[in-house]
């Protein structure tokens, strides 16, 4: 049925409909002071996601010739679960945008990119699809099991194609890579990890880097920190429908997402400033759960919304939130922002060299993929969100004697 709907809808255009992203208010905690700041804008635009795209809810993302709308072919169906899908096609090596690239969905040609390399498919039924990308002079690229869901807002794809080989990715394999957890240091390097974990007792809040070198597609790529975090968030948690199906409200899902975003930001800062599994490399984090899963093929508007709440301007400076160990009023220390999928009701464990990682009781909202049981339990965090905990309360439950600290981006 999905293939027939797609094939009927090629080149059907969609009328303009403007959506404005919500602005939220957040209490910033830093140095014992509370400052209320407005959030909801992107601190850092990219060529794929601009502030204009975000403000308009991605409704006018591509040129008209590169936009199709499936609404006409859906007139006989009472299905409101229809997703807005946008994206770009890029050269694997040069990052150049590829015009006239064909995007096929489950074997049916759906749309062709415009001269700017962008495309848009409106009102695609929510579901999991196989995507094939073709362009003159390139090998076909295949992206299997990538889903779209209207509950997540717009889904934004970045499809890479290569002129030397066929790119092939399976979202299910990526999402289940080592069970959704930050990986413990390798046995050979655990001594260095333990040494690096000794508390530093900094007397002031440190600045944090906005430039992130991440190893992806066998290359080191540099992205801004906000983009890195919303990409990780899109990769590390399930879509919104999964959690609402477990009884969470939309607001509760947002709190869960924001907690995971701060945890990912905290893990990242530890890798940048204290210890990385990739010492001696020109990058500190990779794209697998050796660090934390980073799959820029797909990001969601819901993940961008949550991340925008922890990147903001205050006092004329760009800021972001991380969790820091704070055993006294005058000291700050980085923590290993570990997280994992599920604890099966067994709770978390003490870590011998991380004072912020203490054993706490925990109950999962559903069966997950297990994990090392250090730090934030994702399935446990979902249940705590369902029970009314805020993002801050979730984080400070799993990370002992800590505070959420506002750090200046440099």
Short mmCIF file of C-alpha atoms in Angstrom, two decimals:
data_model
loop_
_atom_site.label_atom_id
_atom_site.label_comp_id
_atom_site.label_asym_id
_atom_site.label_seq_id
_atom_site.Cartn_x
_atom_site.Cartn_y
_atom_site.Cartn_z
CA UNK A 1 0.00 0.00 0.00
CA UNK A 2 2.77 2.48 0.90
CA UNK A 3 4.52 1.92 -2.45
CA UNK A 4 1.29 2.61 -4.38
CA UNK A 5 0.72 5.83 -2.45
CA UNK A 6 4.25 7.03 -3.14
CA UNK A 7 4.13 6.24 -6.86
CA UNK A 8 0.86 8.20 -7.24
CA UNK A 9 2.28 11.31 -5.63
CA UNK A 10 5.36 12.25 -7.68
CA UNK A 11 5.54 15.96 -8.47
CA UNK A 12 2.34 16.94 -6.59
CA UNK A 13 2.89 20.30 -4.88
CA UNK A 14 1.95 21.41 -1.36
CA UNK A 15 0.44 24.77 -0.33
CA UNK A 16 2.31 26.92 2.18
CA UNK A 17 1.65 26.39 5.88
CA UNK A 18 3.80 28.19 8.42
CA UNK A 19 4.65 26.69 11.80
CA UNK A 20 6.60 28.59 14.43
CA UNK A 21 8.71 26.59 16.87
CA UNK A 22 7.72 27.11 20.48
CA UNK A 23 9.87 29.27 22.75
CA UNK A 24 10.37 27.81 26.20
CA UNK A 25 11.75 29.28 29.41
CA UNK A 26 14.40 27.56 31.45
CA UNK A 27 16.03 28.28 34.81
CA UNK A 28 19.79 28.42 34.42
CA UNK A 29 21.78 27.16 37.42
CA UNK A 30 25.30 28.52 37.78
CA UNK A 31 27.40 29.56 40.75
CA UNK A 32 24.40 29.50 43.05
CA UNK A 33 22.47 32.05 40.96
CA UNK A 34 19.27 31.59 38.98
CA UNK A 35 18.73 33.48 35.74
CA UNK A 36 15.66 33.01 33.56
CA UNK A 37 16.55 33.02 29.88
CA UNK A 38 14.49 32.54 26.75
CA UNK A 39 15.33 29.59 24.54
CA UNK A 40 14.02 28.00 21.37
CA UNK A 41 16.34 29.36 18.70
CA UNK A 42 19.35 27.70 17.15
CA UNK A 43 22.66 29.11 18.29
CA UNK A 44 24.39 27.59 15.28
CA UNK A 45 22.93 27.18 11.82
CA UNK A 46 24.22 24.66 9.33
CA UNK A 47 23.79 24.38 5.58
CA UNK A 48 21.31 21.57 6.20
CA UNK A 49 19.32 23.21 9.02
CA UNK A 50 19.02 27.00 9.10
CA UNK A 51 17.15 29.18 11.56
CA UNK A 52 14.61 29.97 8.82
CA UNK A 53 14.04 26.24 8.23
CA UNK A 54 13.54 25.72 11.95
CA UNK A 55 11.25 28.72 12.45
CA UNK A 56 9.00 27.58 9.60
CA UNK A 57 8.78 24.03 10.88
CA UNK A 58 10.63 22.92 7.72
CA UNK A 59 7.44 23.48 5.70
CA UNK A 60 9.15 25.29 2.82
CA UNK A 61 12.45 23.46 2.87
CA UNK A 62 13.09 22.64 -0.80
CA UNK A 63 12.52 24.30 -4.15
CA UNK A 64 9.05 23.68 -5.56
CA UNK A 65 10.42 21.37 -8.26
CA UNK A 66 12.05 19.23 -5.55
CA UNK A 67 8.93 19.01 -3.36
CA UNK A 68 6.18 16.40 -3.58
CA UNK A 69 3.03 16.10 -1.51
CA UNK A 70 1.26 12.79 -0.97
CA UNK A 71 -1.90 14.43 0.39
CA UNK A 72 -3.86 14.05 -2.87
CA UNK A 73 -3.30 10.31 -2.99
CA UNK A 74 -4.26 10.04 0.68
CA UNK A 75 -7.80 11.41 0.23
CA UNK A 76 -9.41 7.99 0.59
CA UNK A 77 -7.58 7.23 3.83
CA UNK A 78 -8.44 8.46 7.33
CA UNK A 79 -4.80 8.53 8.37
CA UNK A 80 -3.60 11.61 10.23
CA UNK A 81 -0.21 10.07 11.02
CA UNK A 82 1.51 11.70 8.06
CA UNK A 83 5.09 12.94 8.30
CA UNK A 84 6.98 15.85 6.82
CA UNK A 85 10.30 14.61 5.42
CA UNK A 86 13.10 16.85 4.18
CA UNK A 87 16.75 16.38 3.43
CA UNK A 88 19.82 16.77 1.29
CA UNK A 89 22.09 14.57 -0.79
CA UNK A 90 25.83 15.21 -0.35
CA UNK A 91 29.10 13.99 -1.77
CA UNK A 92 30.70 11.49 0.63
CA UNK A 93 34.16 13.05 0.35
CA UNK A 94 33.66 16.73 -0.44
CA UNK A 95 30.32 17.37 1.34
CA UNK A 96 29.11 19.13 -1.83
CA UNK A 97 25.35 19.16 -2.34
CA UNK A 98 24.21 16.98 -5.25
CA UNK A 99 21.46 18.28 -7.57
CA UNK A 100 19.22 15.99 -9.64
CA UNK A 101 19.71 13.05 -7.29
CA UNK A 102 16.83 10.57 -7.23
CA UNK A 103 15.38 9.48 -3.89
CA UNK A 104 13.47 6.20 -3.98
CA UNK A 105 11.38 4.99 -1.04
CA UNK A 106 10.75 1.24 -0.78
CA UNK A 107 11.71 0.87 -4.44
CA UNK A 108 9.51 3.68 -5.80
CA UNK A 109 10.95 6.96 -7.08
CA UNK A 110 9.60 9.68 -4.80
CA UNK A 111 11.45 12.92 -5.50
CA UNK A 112 14.51 14.45 -7.21
CA UNK A 113 16.75 16.98 -5.47
CA UNK A 114 16.77 20.58 -6.62
CA UNK A 115 19.76 22.58 -7.74
CA UNK A 116 20.62 23.19 -4.07
CA UNK A 117 20.66 19.44 -3.31
CA UNK A 118 17.54 19.66 -1.14
CA UNK A 119 14.30 17.68 -1.32
CA UNK A 120 10.98 17.49 0.51
CA UNK A 121 8.28 14.82 0.79
CA UNK A 122 5.13 16.01 2.54
CA UNK A 123 2.51 13.73 4.08
CA UNK A 124 4.50 10.50 3.90
CA UNK A 125 2.73 7.89 6.07
CA UNK A 126 4.68 7.30 9.25
CA UNK A 127 6.62 4.06 9.06
CA UNK A 128 9.97 2.41 8.42
CA UNK A 129 11.35 2.53 4.89
CA UNK A 130 14.32 1.56 2.76
CA UNK A 131 15.81 4.54 0.90
CA UNK A 132 17.90 4.39 -2.28
CA UNK A 133 19.80 7.38 -3.62
CA UNK A 134 21.03 7.64 -7.22
CA UNK A 135 22.87 10.38 -9.10
CA UNK A 136 24.84 10.56 -12.34
CA UNK A 137 28.49 9.66 -11.78
CA UNK A 138 27.84 8.02 -8.40
CA UNK A 139 27.23 4.53 -7.12
CA UNK A 140 23.76 3.92 -5.68
CA UNK A 141 23.52 4.42 -1.91
CA UNK A 142 21.19 2.34 0.25
CA UNK A 143 19.85 3.37 3.64
CA UNK A 144 17.77 0.58 5.19
CA UNK A 145 15.21 0.72 8.01
CA UNK A 146 15.10 4.48 8.44
CA UNK A 147 11.76 5.48 9.89
CA UNK A 148 9.72 8.67 9.83
CA UNK A 149 7.05 9.59 12.37
CA UNK A 150 4.81 12.63 12.46
CA UNK A 151 5.05 12.63 16.26
CA UNK A 152 8.73 13.59 15.95
CA UNK A 153 7.92 16.67 13.90
CA UNK A 154 9.89 16.88 10.68
CA UNK A 155 12.47 14.20 9.90
CA UNK A 156 15.63 15.64 8.33
CA UNK A 157 17.83 13.31 6.27
CA UNK A 158 21.40 13.75 5.05
CA UNK A 159 22.17 11.08 2.46
CA UNK A 160 25.79 10.62 1.36
CA UNK A 161 26.72 9.09 -2.00
CA UNK A 162 30.16 8.17 -3.29
CA UNK A 163 31.67 7.98 -6.76
CA UNK A 164 34.02 5.13 -5.77
CA UNK A 165 31.75 2.68 -3.93
CA UNK A 166 28.16 2.09 -2.85
CA UNK A 167 27.30 3.49 0.57
CA UNK A 168 25.14 1.09 2.59
CA UNK A 169 23.74 1.71 6.08
CA UNK A 170 21.15 -0.06 8.22
CA UNK A 171 19.54 2.03 10.96
CA UNK A 172 18.65 -1.04 13.01
CA UNK A 173 22.29 -2.14 13.13
CA UNK A 174 23.39 1.36 14.13
CA UNK A 175 20.75 1.73 16.85
CA UNK A 176 21.53 -1.66 18.38
CA UNK A 177 25.30 -1.17 18.29
CA UNK A 178 26.54 -2.50 21.66
CA UNK A 179 23.18 -2.10 23.33
CA UNK A 180 22.75 1.67 23.50
CA UNK A 181 25.39 2.49 26.09
CA UNK A 182 28.58 4.45 26.43
CA UNK A 183 31.34 1.85 26.37
CA UNK A 184 33.77 1.29 29.21
CA UNK A 185 37.44 1.96 28.41
CA UNK A 186 39.29 -0.95 26.87
CA UNK A 187 41.18 -3.19 29.28
CA UNK A 188 44.52 -1.95 27.97
CA UNK A 189 43.65 1.67 28.78
CA UNK A 190 41.73 1.38 32.03
CA UNK A 191 44.74 2.56 34.03
CA UNK A 192 44.79 5.85 32.12
CA UNK A 193 41.03 6.21 32.60
CA UNK A 194 41.37 5.70 36.36
CA UNK A 195 44.25 8.19 36.56
CA UNK A 196 42.34 10.78 34.56
CA UNK A 197 39.29 10.37 36.80
CA UNK A 198 40.93 11.85 39.89
CA UNK A 199 38.94 14.91 40.99
CA UNK A 200 40.44 18.20 39.83
CA UNK A 201 38.57 20.49 42.23
CA UNK A 202 38.44 23.44 39.83
CA UNK A 203 37.57 26.69 41.58
CA UNK A 204 35.53 28.15 38.72
CA UNK A 205 33.23 27.03 35.92
CA UNK A 206 35.26 26.07 32.84
CA UNK A 207 34.56 27.19 29.29
CA UNK A 208 33.71 24.44 26.81
CA UNK A 209 34.62 24.04 23.14
CA UNK A 210 32.04 24.56 20.42
CA UNK A 211 34.12 22.80 17.75
CA UNK A 212 33.70 19.02 17.81
CA UNK A 213 35.86 16.66 15.73
CA UNK A 214 33.96 13.40 15.27
CA UNK A 215 35.06 10.31 13.35
CA UNK A 216 32.29 9.40 10.92
CA UNK A 217 32.27 7.67 7.51
CA UNK A 218 35.97 6.84 7.94
CA UNK A 219 36.79 10.54 8.10
CA UNK A 220 37.23 13.17 10.79
CA UNK A 221 34.49 15.75 10.43
CA UNK A 222 34.11 18.97 12.41
CA UNK A 223 30.68 20.13 13.54
CA UNK A 224 29.40 22.64 16.05
CA UNK A 225 28.48 21.30 19.45
CA UNK A 226 24.73 21.92 19.16
CA UNK A 227 24.52 19.97 15.90
CA UNK A 228 26.54 17.14 17.42
CA UNK A 229 24.21 16.89 20.43
CA UNK A 230 20.91 16.88 18.54
CA UNK A 231 22.35 14.27 16.18
CA UNK A 232 23.35 12.07 19.12
CA UNK A 233 19.94 12.61 20.72
CA UNK A 234 18.22 11.52 17.49
CA UNK A 235 20.34 8.36 17.56
CA UNK A 236 20.35 7.42 21.26
CA UNK A 237 16.65 7.48 22.18
CA UNK A 238 13.53 6.06 20.56
CA UNK A 239 11.09 8.31 18.73
CA UNK A 240 8.38 10.16 20.61
CA UNK A 241 5.63 7.65 19.73
CA UNK A 242 7.48 4.89 21.56
CA UNK A 243 7.35 6.82 24.82
CA UNK A 244 3.80 8.15 24.44
CA UNK A 245 2.85 4.53 23.83
CA UNK A 246 4.28 3.83 27.30
CA UNK A 247 2.05 6.48 28.82
CA UNK A 248 4.26 9.59 28.76
CA UNK A 249 2.74 12.92 27.81
CA UNK A 250 4.39 15.13 25.20
CA UNK A 251 5.79 17.31 27.98
CA UNK A 252 7.22 14.30 29.78
CA UNK A 253 8.90 13.08 26.59
CA UNK A 254 10.47 16.53 26.22
CA UNK A 255 11.87 16.30 29.76
CA UNK A 256 13.33 12.86 28.97
CA UNK A 257 14.89 14.13 25.75
CA UNK A 258 16.38 17.15 27.48
CA UNK A 259 17.87 14.94 30.21
CA UNK A 260 19.49 12.73 27.56
CA UNK A 261 20.79 15.80 25.71
CA UNK A 262 22.52 17.10 28.85
CA UNK A 263 23.91 13.62 29.60
CA UNK A 264 25.31 13.42 26.06
CA UNK A 265 26.77 16.91 26.43
CA UNK A 266 28.35 15.90 29.73
CA UNK A 267 29.85 12.73 28.26
CA UNK A 268 31.21 14.77 25.36
CA UNK A 269 32.93 17.28 27.65
CA UNK A 270 34.62 14.49 29.60
CA UNK A 271 35.95 13.06 26.33
CA UNK A 272 37.22 16.47 25.25
CA UNK A 273 38.73 17.63 28.54
CA UNK A 274 39.67 14.55 30.56
CA UNK A 275 39.69 11.17 28.86
CA UNK A 276 38.92 9.87 25.36
CA UNK A 277 38.88 6.32 24.03
CA UNK A 278 40.75 7.77 21.03
CA UNK A 279 43.88 9.29 22.53
CA UNK A 280 46.47 10.26 19.92
CA UNK A 281 43.86 10.71 17.17
CA UNK A 282 42.73 13.93 15.53
CA UNK A 283 39.29 13.38 17.06
CA UNK A 284 38.03 12.71 20.60
CA UNK A 285 34.72 11.00 19.78
CA UNK A 286 33.64 8.50 17.15
CA UNK A 287 30.18 7.79 15.75
CA UNK A 288 29.55 4.43 17.43
CA UNK A 289 28.60 3.62 21.01
CA UNK A 290 32.32 3.28 21.71
CA UNK A 291 31.57 6.91 22.53
CA UNK A 292 27.91 7.69 21.84
CA UNK A 293 25.91 6.93 18.70
CA UNK A 294 26.14 9.71 16.11
CA UNK A 295 24.23 9.05 12.89
CA UNK A 296 23.72 12.31 10.95
CA UNK A 297 21.70 10.45 8.31
CA UNK A 298 18.59 11.19 10.36
CA UNK A 299 17.74 13.88 12.89
CA UNK A 300 14.31 14.90 14.12
CA UNK A 301 12.69 18.20 14.91
CA UNK A 302 11.76 16.87 18.36
CA UNK A 303 15.46 16.26 19.12
CA UNK A 304 16.40 19.71 17.83
CA UNK A 305 13.74 21.27 20.08
CA UNK A 306 15.11 19.51 23.17
CA UNK A 307 18.70 20.43 22.32
CA UNK A 308 17.82 24.07 21.69
CA UNK A 309 16.76 24.21 25.34
CA UNK A 310 20.33 23.58 26.53
CA UNK A 311 22.07 25.94 24.08
CA UNK A 312 21.24 29.59 24.63
CA UNK A 313 22.51 33.12 25.12
CA UNK A 314 22.80 34.60 28.62
CA UNK A 315 24.63 37.74 29.65
CA UNK A 316 25.64 38.29 26.04
CA UNK A 317 27.47 34.95 25.87
CA UNK A 318 26.66 31.64 24.20
CA UNK A 319 26.07 29.00 26.86
CA UNK A 320 25.35 25.31 27.23
CA UNK A 321 24.45 23.02 30.13
CA UNK A 322 26.53 20.12 31.44
CA UNK A 323 26.48 18.13 34.67
CA UNK A 324 29.44 18.71 36.98
CA UNK A 325 30.45 17.05 40.25
CA UNK A 326 30.16 19.61 43.02
CA UNK A 327 30.86 18.19 46.47
CA UNK A 328 31.34 21.70 47.92
CA UNK A 329 30.24 25.23 47.10
CA UNK A 330 33.68 26.19 45.78
CA UNK A 331 34.71 23.23 43.63
CA UNK A 332 33.75 21.89 40.23
CA UNK A 333 34.84 18.72 38.46
CA UNK A 334 34.01 16.98 35.20
CA UNK A 335 32.17 13.68 35.40
CA UNK A 336 32.09 10.70 33.07
CA UNK A 337 28.51 11.21 31.85
CA UNK A 338 27.90 7.52 31.36
CA UNK A 339 24.50 6.19 30.32
CA UNK A 340 23.11 2.84 29.24
CA UNK A 341 19.89 1.29 27.98
CA UNK A 342 18.28 -0.59 30.88
CA UNK A 343 19.00 -2.11 34.28
CA UNK A 344 16.19 -4.74 34.45
CA UNK A 345 15.21 -3.35 37.84
CA UNK A 346 18.65 -4.01 39.33
CA UNK A 347 19.57 -0.34 39.69
CA UNK A 348 22.85 1.35 38.85
CA UNK A 349 26.31 0.52 40.22
CA UNK A 350 29.04 2.35 42.10
CA UNK A 351 32.06 3.28 39.99
CA UNK A 352 35.39 2.96 41.78
CA UNK A 353 36.96 6.14 40.34
CA UNK A 354 33.88 8.27 39.61
CA UNK A 355 32.38 9.72 42.81
CA UNK A 356 29.36 11.02 40.88
CA UNK A 357 28.41 7.50 39.78
CA UNK A 358 26.81 5.92 42.84
CA UNK A 359 24.44 2.97 43.03
CA UNK A 360 20.80 4.08 43.00
CA UNK A 361 17.59 2.08 42.78
CA UNK A 362 15.91 2.07 39.39
CA UNK A 363 12.95 0.52 37.59
CA UNK A 364 12.76 0.34 33.79
CA UNK A 365 9.68 1.46 31.90
CA UNK A 366 10.23 -1.44 29.48
CA UNK A 367 12.77 -4.11 28.62
CA UNK A 368 15.83 -2.57 27.00
CA UNK A 369 19.22 -3.66 25.73
CA UNK A 370 20.95 -3.84 29.11
CA UNK A 371 24.32 -2.21 29.65
CA UNK A 372 27.09 -1.57 32.15
CA UNK A 373 24.72 0.04 34.73
CA UNK A 374 26.84 3.14 35.35
CA UNK A 375 25.16 6.54 35.30
CA UNK A 376 21.85 7.31 33.63
CA UNK A 377 19.56 4.38 32.82
CA UNK A 378 17.59 5.38 29.72
CA UNK A 379 14.60 3.12 30.41
CA UNK A 380 14.66 4.13 34.06
CA UNK A 381 14.83 7.81 33.10
CA UNK A 382 11.76 7.30 30.91
CA UNK A 383 9.81 5.95 33.88
CA UNK A 384 10.96 8.81 36.09
CA UNK A 385 9.80 11.28 33.42
CA UNK A 386 6.44 9.48 33.29
CA UNK A 387 6.20 9.83 37.06
CA UNK A 388 6.65 13.60 36.78
CA UNK A 389 10.39 14.17 37.20
CA UNK A 390 11.89 17.12 35.33
CA UNK A 391 15.02 16.79 33.23
CA UNK A 392 17.04 18.32 36.07
CA UNK A 393 15.62 15.92 38.65
CA UNK A 394 16.31 12.93 36.40
CA UNK A 395 19.93 13.96 35.90
CA UNK A 396 20.61 14.74 39.55
CA UNK A 397 19.09 11.43 40.60
CA UNK A 398 21.52 9.40 38.50
CA UNK A 399 24.55 11.67 38.98
CA UNK A 400 25.25 12.05 42.74
CA UNK A 401 26.41 15.32 44.37
CA UNK A 402 26.21 17.11 41.04
CA UNK A 403 24.69 20.26 39.63
CA UNK A 404 23.68 21.33 36.16
CA UNK A 405 26.16 24.07 35.28
CA UNK A 406 25.93 26.73 32.60
CA UNK A 407 29.24 26.87 30.70
CA UNK A 408 30.37 29.46 28.18
CA UNK A 409 30.97 28.16 24.66
CA UNK A 410 34.29 29.15 23.15
#
